[in-house]
């Protein structure tokens, strides 16, 4: 009987080894699925989310003398890449705008429809002529496919094929200074 038990144990072990190897090989992709911003099997490591790269765009209240003052800027964002440099820095164009209620907001200038760079249009008549839509006030308008975004309504799409508002930048306000610190996660489409 002892020989039968040993033989059974050996056969179970031989059958279990390929199964254990299969589950072991699936562990890394499963962990990458659960936390896709980490290196394989680096569950406790730091996330490789994009971060702001200097120079950080900085503005003061003096830069916004009137409501609807719109200032273009560029924001450098560093992405961890598995290339020889281990990173890639992308320059993202943006607009920072002072709203009539005194709030200051910043948006990426990249149109969420197909990635064109859109414009700030202050005059509703100019928008009606060039973009086939007459808004109530200043808007962002894309010259490629005529999408129009209402800045007063958090970038809401009011005309055109764009699927959603443009991505927003996060601002850090310290006294009368505004710093653009990060960009809302997402992609163009």
Short mmCIF file of N, CA and C in Angstrom, two decimals:
data_model
loop_
_atom_site.label_atom_id
_atom_site.label_comp_id
_atom_site.label_asym_id
_atom_site.label_seq_id
_atom_site.Cartn_x
_atom_site.Cartn_y
_atom_site.Cartn_z
N UNK A 1 0.81 -1.19 0.00
CA UNK A 1 0.00 0.00 0.00
C UNK A 1 0.86 1.25 0.00
N UNK A 2 1.98 1.15 0.65
CA UNK A 2 2.87 2.31 0.72
C UNK A 2 3.40 2.69 -0.66
N UNK A 3 3.65 1.68 -1.51
CA UNK A 3 4.11 1.97 -2.87
C UNK A 3 3.03 2.69 -3.66
N UNK A 4 1.77 2.34 -3.47
CA UNK A 4 0.66 2.98 -4.14
C UNK A 4 0.52 4.44 -3.74
N UNK A 5 0.73 4.72 -2.47
CA UNK A 5 0.64 6.10 -2.00
C UNK A 5 1.77 6.92 -2.57
N UNK A 6 2.96 6.38 -2.59
CA UNK A 6 4.10 7.12 -3.14
C UNK A 6 3.90 7.40 -4.62
N UNK A 7 3.43 6.38 -5.35
CA UNK A 7 3.22 6.54 -6.77
C UNK A 7 2.14 7.61 -7.04
N UNK A 8 1.08 7.57 -6.26
CA UNK A 8 0.00 8.55 -6.41
C UNK A 8 0.51 9.96 -6.10
N UNK A 9 1.30 10.12 -5.08
CA UNK A 9 1.86 11.42 -4.71
C UNK A 9 2.77 11.94 -5.81
N UNK A 10 3.57 11.06 -6.37
CA UNK A 10 4.49 11.46 -7.45
C UNK A 10 3.68 11.88 -8.67
N UNK A 11 2.63 11.14 -9.03
CA UNK A 11 1.82 11.49 -10.19
C UNK A 11 1.08 12.82 -9.98
N UNK A 12 0.58 13.05 -8.77
CA UNK A 12 -0.08 14.34 -8.47
C UNK A 12 0.91 15.49 -8.60
N UNK A 13 2.13 15.28 -8.11
CA UNK A 13 3.16 16.32 -8.19
C UNK A 13 3.54 16.60 -9.64
N UNK A 14 3.72 15.55 -10.42
CA UNK A 14 4.07 15.71 -11.83
C UNK A 14 2.94 16.45 -12.57
N UNK A 15 1.70 16.17 -12.24
CA UNK A 15 0.57 16.85 -12.88
C UNK A 15 0.43 18.29 -12.40
N UNK A 16 0.82 18.57 -11.16
CA UNK A 16 0.66 19.91 -10.59
C UNK A 16 1.73 20.88 -11.06
N UNK A 17 2.92 20.40 -11.38
CA UNK A 17 4.02 21.29 -11.77
C UNK A 17 3.66 22.12 -13.02
N UNK A 18 3.17 21.54 -14.12
CA UNK A 18 2.81 22.38 -15.27
C UNK A 18 1.69 23.37 -14.94
N UNK A 19 0.76 22.93 -14.10
CA UNK A 19 -0.32 23.83 -13.70
C UNK A 19 0.23 25.01 -12.90
N UNK A 20 1.13 24.74 -11.97
CA UNK A 20 1.74 25.81 -11.17
C UNK A 20 2.56 26.74 -12.06
N UNK A 21 3.29 26.21 -13.03
CA UNK A 21 4.07 27.04 -13.96
C UNK A 21 3.14 27.93 -14.79
N UNK A 22 2.02 27.38 -15.24
CA UNK A 22 1.06 28.16 -16.02
C UNK A 22 0.53 29.33 -15.21
N UNK A 23 0.11 29.06 -13.96
CA UNK A 23 -0.39 30.15 -13.12
C UNK A 23 0.72 31.15 -12.79
N UNK A 24 1.93 30.67 -12.64
CA UNK A 24 3.06 31.57 -12.38
C UNK A 24 3.33 32.49 -13.55
N UNK A 25 3.24 31.97 -14.77
CA UNK A 25 3.46 32.79 -15.96
C UNK A 25 2.32 33.79 -16.18
N UNK A 26 1.12 33.47 -15.69
CA UNK A 26 -0.01 34.38 -15.83
C UNK A 26 -0.01 35.47 -14.76
N UNK A 27 0.79 35.32 -13.73
CA UNK A 27 0.79 36.28 -12.62
C UNK A 27 1.22 37.67 -13.08
N UNK A 28 2.29 37.76 -13.87
CA UNK A 28 2.79 39.07 -14.30
C UNK A 28 1.78 39.82 -15.16
N UNK A 29 1.21 39.21 -16.21
CA UNK A 29 0.19 39.95 -16.97
C UNK A 29 -1.03 40.31 -16.13
N UNK A 30 -1.42 39.45 -15.21
CA UNK A 30 -2.56 39.75 -14.35
C UNK A 30 -2.26 40.96 -13.46
N UNK A 31 -1.05 41.00 -12.90
CA UNK A 31 -0.67 42.15 -12.08
C UNK A 31 -0.59 43.41 -12.93
N UNK A 32 -0.13 43.32 -14.17
CA UNK A 32 -0.09 44.48 -15.06
C UNK A 32 -1.52 44.93 -15.41
N UNK A 33 -2.46 43.98 -15.47
CA UNK A 33 -3.85 44.33 -15.71
C UNK A 33 -4.42 45.09 -14.51
N UNK A 34 -4.09 44.64 -13.32
CA UNK A 34 -4.61 45.29 -12.12
C UNK A 34 -3.97 46.66 -11.89
N UNK A 35 -2.68 46.78 -12.16
CA UNK A 35 -1.96 48.04 -11.99
C UNK A 35 -1.10 48.29 -13.22
N UNK A 36 -1.70 48.79 -14.29
CA UNK A 36 -0.99 48.87 -15.57
C UNK A 36 0.14 49.87 -15.61
N UNK A 37 0.28 50.71 -14.62
CA UNK A 37 1.34 51.72 -14.67
C UNK A 37 2.61 51.28 -13.97
N UNK A 38 2.74 50.01 -13.70
CA UNK A 38 3.93 49.51 -13.02
C UNK A 38 4.71 48.58 -13.92
N UNK A 39 6.00 48.46 -13.63
CA UNK A 39 6.81 47.49 -14.35
C UNK A 39 6.33 46.09 -13.98
N UNK A 40 6.62 45.09 -14.79
CA UNK A 40 6.19 43.73 -14.45
C UNK A 40 6.71 43.30 -13.07
N UNK A 41 5.81 42.75 -12.27
CA UNK A 41 6.07 42.22 -10.93
C UNK A 41 6.56 43.28 -9.94
N UNK A 42 6.43 44.56 -10.25
CA UNK A 42 6.85 45.63 -9.34
C UNK A 42 5.61 46.22 -8.67
N UNK A 43 4.92 45.39 -7.90
CA UNK A 43 3.63 45.77 -7.32
C UNK A 43 3.78 46.90 -6.30
N UNK A 44 4.88 46.95 -5.59
CA UNK A 44 5.06 47.96 -4.55
C UNK A 44 5.84 49.19 -5.03
N UNK A 45 6.24 49.22 -6.30
CA UNK A 45 7.02 50.34 -6.82
C UNK A 45 6.17 51.57 -7.07
N UNK A 46 6.85 52.67 -7.40
CA UNK A 46 6.16 53.92 -7.70
C UNK A 46 5.47 53.84 -9.05
N UNK A 47 4.36 54.52 -9.17
CA UNK A 47 3.62 54.57 -10.41
C UNK A 47 4.41 55.36 -11.45
N UNK A 48 4.25 54.98 -12.70
CA UNK A 48 4.93 55.74 -13.75
C UNK A 48 3.96 56.62 -14.52
N UNK A 49 3.03 57.26 -13.78
CA UNK A 49 2.13 58.22 -14.37
C UNK A 49 2.92 59.43 -14.88
N UNK A 50 2.42 60.12 -15.90
CA UNK A 50 3.13 61.30 -16.39
C UNK A 50 3.20 62.39 -15.32
N UNK A 51 4.29 63.14 -15.32
CA UNK A 51 4.48 64.22 -14.36
C UNK A 51 4.89 65.49 -15.09
N UNK A 52 4.68 66.62 -14.43
CA UNK A 52 5.06 67.91 -15.01
C UNK A 52 6.58 68.00 -15.07
N UNK A 53 7.06 68.56 -16.14
CA UNK A 53 8.50 68.75 -16.34
C UNK A 53 8.77 70.25 -16.41
N UNK A 54 9.77 70.74 -15.69
CA UNK A 54 10.06 72.19 -15.74
C UNK A 54 10.36 72.64 -17.16
N UNK A 55 10.08 73.89 -17.46
CA UNK A 55 9.56 74.94 -16.59
C UNK A 55 8.05 74.81 -16.41
N UNK A 56 7.58 75.05 -15.20
CA UNK A 56 6.16 74.99 -14.87
C UNK A 56 5.53 76.33 -15.25
N UNK A 57 4.49 76.34 -16.10
CA UNK A 57 3.83 77.61 -16.45
C UNK A 57 3.24 78.27 -15.20
N UNK A 58 3.62 79.53 -14.97
CA UNK A 58 3.18 80.27 -13.80
C UNK A 58 2.62 81.62 -14.24
N UNK A 59 1.50 82.00 -13.63
CA UNK A 59 0.81 83.25 -13.97
C UNK A 59 0.43 83.96 -12.67
N UNK A 60 0.22 85.27 -12.75
CA UNK A 60 -0.24 86.03 -11.59
C UNK A 60 -1.55 86.74 -11.95
N UNK A 61 -2.21 87.29 -10.94
CA UNK A 61 -3.45 88.02 -11.19
C UNK A 61 -3.23 89.20 -12.14
N UNK A 62 -2.02 89.76 -12.15
CA UNK A 62 -1.72 90.89 -13.04
C UNK A 62 -1.77 90.47 -14.52
N UNK A 63 -1.57 89.18 -14.78
CA UNK A 63 -1.64 88.69 -16.16
C UNK A 63 -3.06 88.68 -16.70
N UNK A 64 -4.06 88.82 -15.80
CA UNK A 64 -5.47 88.76 -16.19
C UNK A 64 -6.16 90.06 -15.81
N UNK A 65 -5.91 91.16 -16.55
CA UNK A 65 -6.49 92.45 -16.18
C UNK A 65 -8.01 92.51 -16.36
N UNK A 66 -8.55 91.76 -17.30
CA UNK A 66 -9.98 91.80 -17.59
C UNK A 66 -10.54 90.39 -17.61
N UNK A 67 -11.89 90.31 -17.52
CA UNK A 67 -12.52 89.01 -17.71
C UNK A 67 -12.32 88.57 -19.15
N UNK A 68 -12.29 87.29 -19.37
CA UNK A 68 -12.05 86.66 -20.66
C UNK A 68 -10.64 86.90 -21.20
N UNK A 69 -9.72 87.29 -20.31
CA UNK A 69 -8.33 87.34 -20.75
C UNK A 69 -7.86 85.91 -20.95
N UNK A 70 -7.32 85.62 -22.12
CA UNK A 70 -6.89 84.26 -22.47
C UNK A 70 -5.42 84.30 -22.85
N UNK A 71 -4.61 83.46 -22.20
CA UNK A 71 -3.17 83.44 -22.45
C UNK A 71 -2.77 82.04 -22.91
N UNK A 72 -2.13 81.94 -24.08
CA UNK A 72 -1.63 80.62 -24.50
C UNK A 72 -0.35 80.28 -23.73
N UNK A 73 -0.13 78.98 -23.51
CA UNK A 73 1.10 78.51 -22.85
C UNK A 73 1.40 77.10 -23.34
N UNK A 74 2.57 76.61 -23.01
CA UNK A 74 2.91 75.22 -23.28
C UNK A 74 3.27 74.55 -21.97
N UNK A 75 2.88 73.30 -21.85
CA UNK A 75 3.08 72.51 -20.65
C UNK A 75 3.89 71.28 -21.04
N UNK A 76 5.01 71.06 -20.36
CA UNK A 76 5.84 69.90 -20.64
C UNK A 76 5.46 68.77 -19.69
N UNK A 77 5.17 67.61 -20.26
CA UNK A 77 4.77 66.46 -19.47
C UNK A 77 5.73 65.31 -19.76
N UNK A 78 6.28 64.74 -18.69
CA UNK A 78 7.26 63.67 -18.81
C UNK A 78 6.57 62.32 -18.62
N UNK A 79 6.78 61.43 -19.60
CA UNK A 79 6.23 60.09 -19.57
C UNK A 79 7.38 59.10 -19.40
N UNK A 80 7.22 58.12 -18.53
CA UNK A 80 8.20 57.06 -18.40
C UNK A 80 8.03 56.14 -19.61
N UNK A 81 9.10 55.92 -20.32
CA UNK A 81 9.08 55.06 -21.49
C UNK A 81 10.21 54.05 -21.35
N UNK A 82 10.03 52.91 -21.93
CA UNK A 82 11.08 51.89 -21.86
C UNK A 82 11.92 51.98 -23.13
N UNK A 83 12.63 53.13 -23.25
CA UNK A 83 13.54 53.39 -24.35
C UNK A 83 14.91 53.70 -23.75
N UNK A 84 15.94 53.95 -24.53
CA UNK A 84 17.26 54.22 -23.95
C UNK A 84 17.29 55.41 -23.00
N UNK A 85 16.45 56.42 -23.22
CA UNK A 85 16.43 57.60 -22.35
C UNK A 85 15.56 57.37 -21.11
N UNK A 86 14.75 56.32 -21.12
CA UNK A 86 13.82 55.96 -20.04
C UNK A 86 12.71 56.99 -19.82
N UNK A 87 12.56 57.93 -20.72
CA UNK A 87 11.50 58.92 -20.59
C UNK A 87 11.28 59.61 -21.93
N UNK A 88 10.12 60.25 -22.04
CA UNK A 88 9.81 61.09 -23.19
C UNK A 88 9.08 62.32 -22.66
N UNK A 89 9.50 63.49 -23.12
CA UNK A 89 8.84 64.72 -22.71
C UNK A 89 8.02 65.24 -23.89
N UNK A 90 6.72 65.44 -23.62
CA UNK A 90 5.82 65.94 -24.66
C UNK A 90 5.38 67.34 -24.29
N UNK A 91 5.31 68.20 -25.27
CA UNK A 91 4.88 69.58 -25.06
C UNK A 91 3.41 69.68 -25.47
N UNK A 92 2.59 70.12 -24.52
CA UNK A 92 1.14 70.20 -24.73
C UNK A 92 0.73 71.67 -24.73
N UNK A 93 0.13 72.15 -25.82
CA UNK A 93 -0.32 73.55 -25.83
C UNK A 93 -1.58 73.71 -24.97
N UNK A 94 -1.69 74.88 -24.35
CA UNK A 94 -2.86 75.12 -23.50
C UNK A 94 -3.29 76.58 -23.52
N UNK A 95 -4.46 76.83 -22.97
CA UNK A 95 -4.99 78.18 -22.76
C UNK A 95 -5.34 78.30 -21.29
N UNK A 96 -5.03 79.44 -20.69
CA UNK A 96 -5.49 79.76 -19.35
C UNK A 96 -6.37 81.01 -19.48
N UNK A 97 -7.56 80.95 -18.88
CA UNK A 97 -8.59 81.97 -19.10
C UNK A 97 -9.15 82.44 -17.77
N UNK A 98 -9.37 83.76 -17.67
CA UNK A 98 -10.08 84.31 -16.50
C UNK A 98 -11.54 84.46 -16.88
N UNK A 99 -12.41 83.78 -16.12
CA UNK A 99 -13.86 83.82 -16.36
C UNK A 99 -14.47 85.06 -15.73
N UNK A 100 -15.69 85.45 -16.15
CA UNK A 100 -16.35 86.63 -15.58
C UNK A 100 -16.57 86.54 -14.07
N UNK A 101 -16.72 85.32 -13.53
CA UNK A 101 -16.93 85.18 -12.08
C UNK A 101 -15.62 85.27 -11.28
N UNK A 102 -14.49 85.47 -11.97
CA UNK A 102 -13.20 85.62 -11.31
C UNK A 102 -12.37 84.34 -11.26
N UNK A 103 -12.98 83.21 -11.59
CA UNK A 103 -12.23 81.94 -11.61
C UNK A 103 -11.24 81.94 -12.77
N UNK A 104 -10.14 81.24 -12.56
CA UNK A 104 -9.15 81.06 -13.61
C UNK A 104 -9.12 79.56 -13.93
N UNK A 105 -9.27 79.22 -15.21
CA UNK A 105 -9.28 77.83 -15.65
C UNK A 105 -8.27 77.65 -16.78
N UNK A 106 -7.80 76.41 -16.93
CA UNK A 106 -6.84 76.11 -17.99
C UNK A 106 -7.25 74.83 -18.71
N UNK A 107 -7.13 74.86 -20.03
CA UNK A 107 -7.51 73.72 -20.86
C UNK A 107 -6.39 73.41 -21.84
N UNK A 108 -6.30 72.13 -22.21
CA UNK A 108 -5.43 71.72 -23.30
C UNK A 108 -6.04 72.26 -24.59
N UNK A 109 -5.19 72.69 -25.53
CA UNK A 109 -5.68 73.19 -26.81
C UNK A 109 -5.85 72.08 -27.83
N UNK A 110 -5.68 70.84 -27.43
CA UNK A 110 -5.80 69.73 -28.36
C UNK A 110 -7.27 69.29 -28.41
N UNK A 111 -7.84 69.36 -29.59
CA UNK A 111 -9.24 69.02 -29.78
C UNK A 111 -9.45 67.52 -29.53
N UNK A 112 -10.44 67.16 -28.72
CA UNK A 112 -10.68 65.74 -28.45
C UNK A 112 -11.28 64.97 -29.62
N UNK A 113 -11.61 65.66 -30.70
CA UNK A 113 -12.17 64.96 -31.86
C UNK A 113 -11.08 64.21 -32.60
N UNK A 114 -10.12 64.93 -33.17
CA UNK A 114 -9.04 64.27 -33.92
C UNK A 114 -7.66 64.85 -33.64
N UNK A 115 -7.53 65.67 -32.60
CA UNK A 115 -6.21 66.13 -32.19
C UNK A 115 -5.72 67.42 -32.82
N UNK A 116 -6.56 68.17 -33.49
CA UNK A 116 -6.14 69.47 -34.02
C UNK A 116 -5.96 70.45 -32.86
N UNK A 117 -5.26 71.54 -33.10
CA UNK A 117 -5.08 72.58 -32.09
C UNK A 117 -6.14 73.65 -32.33
N UNK A 118 -6.97 73.91 -31.30
CA UNK A 118 -8.06 74.86 -31.48
C UNK A 118 -7.68 76.27 -31.04
N UNK A 119 -8.56 77.24 -31.32
CA UNK A 119 -8.33 78.66 -31.07
C UNK A 119 -9.27 79.20 -30.01
N UNK A 120 -8.91 80.34 -29.46
CA UNK A 120 -9.80 81.09 -28.58
C UNK A 120 -10.46 82.15 -29.44
N UNK A 121 -11.80 82.18 -29.44
CA UNK A 121 -12.55 83.15 -30.24
C UNK A 121 -13.39 83.97 -29.28
N UNK A 122 -13.02 85.24 -29.13
CA UNK A 122 -13.70 86.10 -28.16
C UNK A 122 -15.00 86.68 -28.71
N UNK A 123 -15.02 87.00 -29.99
CA UNK A 123 -16.18 87.66 -30.60
C UNK A 123 -17.16 86.63 -31.17
N UNK A 124 -18.41 86.60 -30.69
CA UNK A 124 -19.40 85.66 -31.22
C UNK A 124 -19.64 85.82 -32.72
N UNK A 125 -19.55 87.05 -33.25
CA UNK A 125 -19.75 87.27 -34.68
C UNK A 125 -18.65 86.58 -35.49
N UNK A 126 -17.43 86.66 -35.02
CA UNK A 126 -16.31 86.01 -35.70
C UNK A 126 -16.51 84.49 -35.70
N UNK A 127 -17.00 83.97 -34.58
CA UNK A 127 -17.28 82.53 -34.48
C UNK A 127 -18.38 82.14 -35.47
N UNK A 128 -19.42 82.95 -35.58
CA UNK A 128 -20.52 82.65 -36.50
C UNK A 128 -20.04 82.60 -37.94
N UNK A 129 -19.12 83.50 -38.31
CA UNK A 129 -18.60 83.53 -39.68
C UNK A 129 -17.67 82.36 -39.97
N UNK A 130 -16.76 82.08 -39.04
CA UNK A 130 -15.73 81.08 -39.31
C UNK A 130 -16.06 79.67 -38.89
N UNK A 131 -17.01 79.50 -37.95
CA UNK A 131 -17.27 78.17 -37.40
C UNK A 131 -18.74 77.74 -37.50
N UNK A 132 -19.56 78.52 -38.20
CA UNK A 132 -20.98 78.20 -38.43
C UNK A 132 -21.78 78.02 -37.15
N UNK A 133 -21.41 78.74 -36.11
CA UNK A 133 -22.16 78.68 -34.85
C UNK A 133 -21.98 80.01 -34.14
N UNK A 134 -23.09 80.60 -33.68
CA UNK A 134 -23.01 81.87 -32.96
C UNK A 134 -23.24 81.61 -31.47
N UNK A 135 -22.18 81.69 -30.68
CA UNK A 135 -22.30 81.45 -29.25
C UNK A 135 -22.75 82.71 -28.50
N UNK A 136 -23.03 82.53 -27.22
CA UNK A 136 -23.44 83.67 -26.39
C UNK A 136 -22.23 84.50 -25.93
N UNK A 137 -21.06 83.91 -25.93
CA UNK A 137 -19.87 84.62 -25.47
C UNK A 137 -18.62 83.98 -26.05
N UNK A 138 -17.45 84.27 -25.47
CA UNK A 138 -16.19 83.69 -25.95
C UNK A 138 -16.19 82.16 -25.87
N UNK A 139 -15.54 81.53 -26.84
CA UNK A 139 -15.49 80.07 -26.91
C UNK A 139 -14.11 79.62 -27.40
N UNK A 140 -13.87 78.32 -27.29
CA UNK A 140 -12.78 77.68 -27.99
C UNK A 140 -13.39 77.09 -29.26
N UNK A 141 -12.70 77.20 -30.40
CA UNK A 141 -13.24 76.69 -31.65
C UNK A 141 -12.13 76.02 -32.45
N UNK A 142 -12.42 74.83 -32.94
CA UNK A 142 -11.46 74.04 -33.70
C UNK A 142 -11.63 74.30 -35.20
N UNK A 143 -10.57 74.74 -35.88
CA UNK A 143 -10.70 75.04 -37.31
C UNK A 143 -10.77 73.80 -38.20
N UNK A 144 -10.40 72.63 -37.70
CA UNK A 144 -10.38 71.43 -38.54
C UNK A 144 -11.77 70.91 -38.87
N UNK A 145 -12.60 70.71 -37.84
CA UNK A 145 -13.93 70.13 -38.07
C UNK A 145 -15.03 70.95 -37.41
N UNK A 146 -14.70 72.19 -37.03
CA UNK A 146 -15.65 73.19 -36.55
C UNK A 146 -16.34 72.84 -35.22
N UNK A 147 -15.64 72.13 -34.34
CA UNK A 147 -16.17 71.92 -33.00
C UNK A 147 -16.03 73.21 -32.21
N UNK A 148 -17.04 73.52 -31.39
CA UNK A 148 -17.04 74.73 -30.57
C UNK A 148 -17.30 74.32 -29.13
N UNK A 149 -16.49 74.89 -28.20
CA UNK A 149 -16.57 74.56 -26.79
C UNK A 149 -16.90 75.83 -26.00
N UNK A 150 -17.92 75.75 -25.14
CA UNK A 150 -18.33 76.89 -24.33
C UNK A 150 -17.51 76.91 -23.04
N UNK A 151 -16.65 77.88 -22.91
CA UNK A 151 -15.75 77.98 -21.76
C UNK A 151 -16.55 78.26 -20.48
N UNK A 152 -17.62 79.05 -20.58
CA UNK A 152 -18.42 79.39 -19.41
C UNK A 152 -19.16 78.17 -18.85
N UNK A 153 -19.31 77.11 -19.65
CA UNK A 153 -19.97 75.89 -19.21
C UNK A 153 -18.98 74.74 -19.09
N UNK A 154 -17.81 75.01 -18.56
CA UNK A 154 -16.77 73.99 -18.33
C UNK A 154 -16.32 73.29 -19.61
N UNK A 155 -16.28 74.02 -20.72
CA UNK A 155 -15.79 73.47 -21.97
C UNK A 155 -16.79 72.59 -22.70
N UNK A 156 -18.05 72.70 -22.37
CA UNK A 156 -19.09 71.87 -22.98
C UNK A 156 -19.09 72.03 -24.50
N UNK A 157 -19.25 70.92 -25.20
CA UNK A 157 -19.33 70.94 -26.66
C UNK A 157 -20.70 71.51 -27.04
N UNK A 158 -20.71 72.63 -27.76
CA UNK A 158 -21.97 73.25 -28.16
C UNK A 158 -22.22 73.15 -29.67
N UNK A 159 -21.19 72.74 -30.41
CA UNK A 159 -21.35 72.56 -31.85
C UNK A 159 -20.21 71.68 -32.37
N UNK A 160 -20.52 70.86 -33.37
CA UNK A 160 -19.49 70.08 -34.02
C UNK A 160 -19.41 68.65 -33.55
N UNK A 161 -18.46 67.89 -34.12
CA UNK A 161 -18.39 66.45 -33.88
C UNK A 161 -17.59 66.02 -32.64
N UNK A 162 -17.02 66.94 -31.89
CA UNK A 162 -16.20 66.54 -30.74
C UNK A 162 -17.02 65.72 -29.75
N UNK A 163 -16.45 64.62 -29.22
CA UNK A 163 -17.21 63.75 -28.33
C UNK A 163 -17.31 64.23 -26.89
N UNK A 164 -16.45 65.16 -26.49
CA UNK A 164 -16.41 65.61 -25.10
C UNK A 164 -15.65 66.93 -25.01
N UNK A 165 -15.66 67.58 -23.85
CA UNK A 165 -14.88 68.82 -23.68
C UNK A 165 -13.37 68.54 -23.74
N UNK A 166 -12.57 69.57 -23.98
CA UNK A 166 -11.13 69.37 -23.95
C UNK A 166 -10.66 69.04 -22.53
N UNK A 167 -9.49 68.42 -22.44
CA UNK A 167 -8.95 68.05 -21.12
C UNK A 167 -8.53 69.31 -20.36
N UNK A 168 -8.77 69.29 -19.05
CA UNK A 168 -8.44 70.44 -18.19
C UNK A 168 -7.10 70.24 -17.53
N UNK A 169 -6.44 71.35 -17.29
CA UNK A 169 -5.22 71.35 -16.47
C UNK A 169 -5.61 71.64 -15.03
N UNK A 170 -4.90 71.04 -14.09
CA UNK A 170 -5.07 71.36 -12.67
C UNK A 170 -4.20 72.56 -12.36
N UNK A 171 -4.77 73.50 -11.62
CA UNK A 171 -4.04 74.71 -11.22
C UNK A 171 -3.83 74.71 -9.72
N UNK A 172 -2.68 75.21 -9.31
CA UNK A 172 -2.38 75.41 -7.88
C UNK A 172 -2.30 76.91 -7.65
N UNK A 173 -3.19 77.41 -6.79
CA UNK A 173 -3.21 78.84 -6.52
C UNK A 173 -2.56 79.10 -5.17
N UNK A 174 -1.57 79.98 -5.18
CA UNK A 174 -0.91 80.41 -3.95
C UNK A 174 -0.92 81.93 -3.97
N UNK A 175 -1.77 82.54 -3.13
CA UNK A 175 -1.90 83.99 -3.15
C UNK A 175 -2.46 84.44 -4.48
N UNK A 176 -1.69 85.29 -5.19
CA UNK A 176 -2.14 85.76 -6.51
C UNK A 176 -1.42 85.04 -7.65
N UNK A 177 -0.80 83.89 -7.35
CA UNK A 177 -0.04 83.14 -8.34
C UNK A 177 -0.75 81.84 -8.69
N UNK A 178 -0.77 81.53 -9.99
CA UNK A 178 -1.37 80.29 -10.48
C UNK A 178 -0.29 79.48 -11.17
N UNK A 179 -0.16 78.20 -10.78
CA UNK A 179 0.77 77.29 -11.43
C UNK A 179 -0.01 76.17 -12.09
N UNK A 180 0.35 75.84 -13.31
CA UNK A 180 -0.25 74.70 -14.01
C UNK A 180 0.54 73.48 -13.58
N UNK A 181 -0.12 72.55 -12.86
CA UNK A 181 0.64 71.45 -12.26
C UNK A 181 0.42 70.08 -12.91
N UNK A 182 -0.74 69.86 -13.54
CA UNK A 182 -0.95 68.55 -14.18
C UNK A 182 -2.09 68.64 -15.18
N UNK A 183 -2.18 67.61 -16.01
CA UNK A 183 -3.20 67.55 -17.03
C UNK A 183 -4.14 66.38 -16.71
N UNK A 184 -5.42 66.60 -16.90
CA UNK A 184 -6.42 65.55 -16.71
C UNK A 184 -6.04 64.33 -17.54
N UNK A 185 -6.17 63.16 -16.97
CA UNK A 185 -5.81 61.94 -17.67
C UNK A 185 -6.77 61.67 -18.82
N UNK A 186 -6.27 61.03 -19.83
CA UNK A 186 -7.11 60.68 -20.97
C UNK A 186 -6.33 60.71 -22.27
N UNK A 187 -7.04 60.51 -23.34
CA UNK A 187 -6.41 60.53 -24.65
C UNK A 187 -7.18 61.49 -25.55
N UNK A 188 -6.76 61.60 -26.78
CA UNK A 188 -7.40 62.53 -27.70
C UNK A 188 -8.82 62.09 -28.00
N UNK A 189 -9.00 60.86 -28.39
CA UNK A 189 -10.34 60.40 -28.79
C UNK A 189 -11.11 59.78 -27.65
#
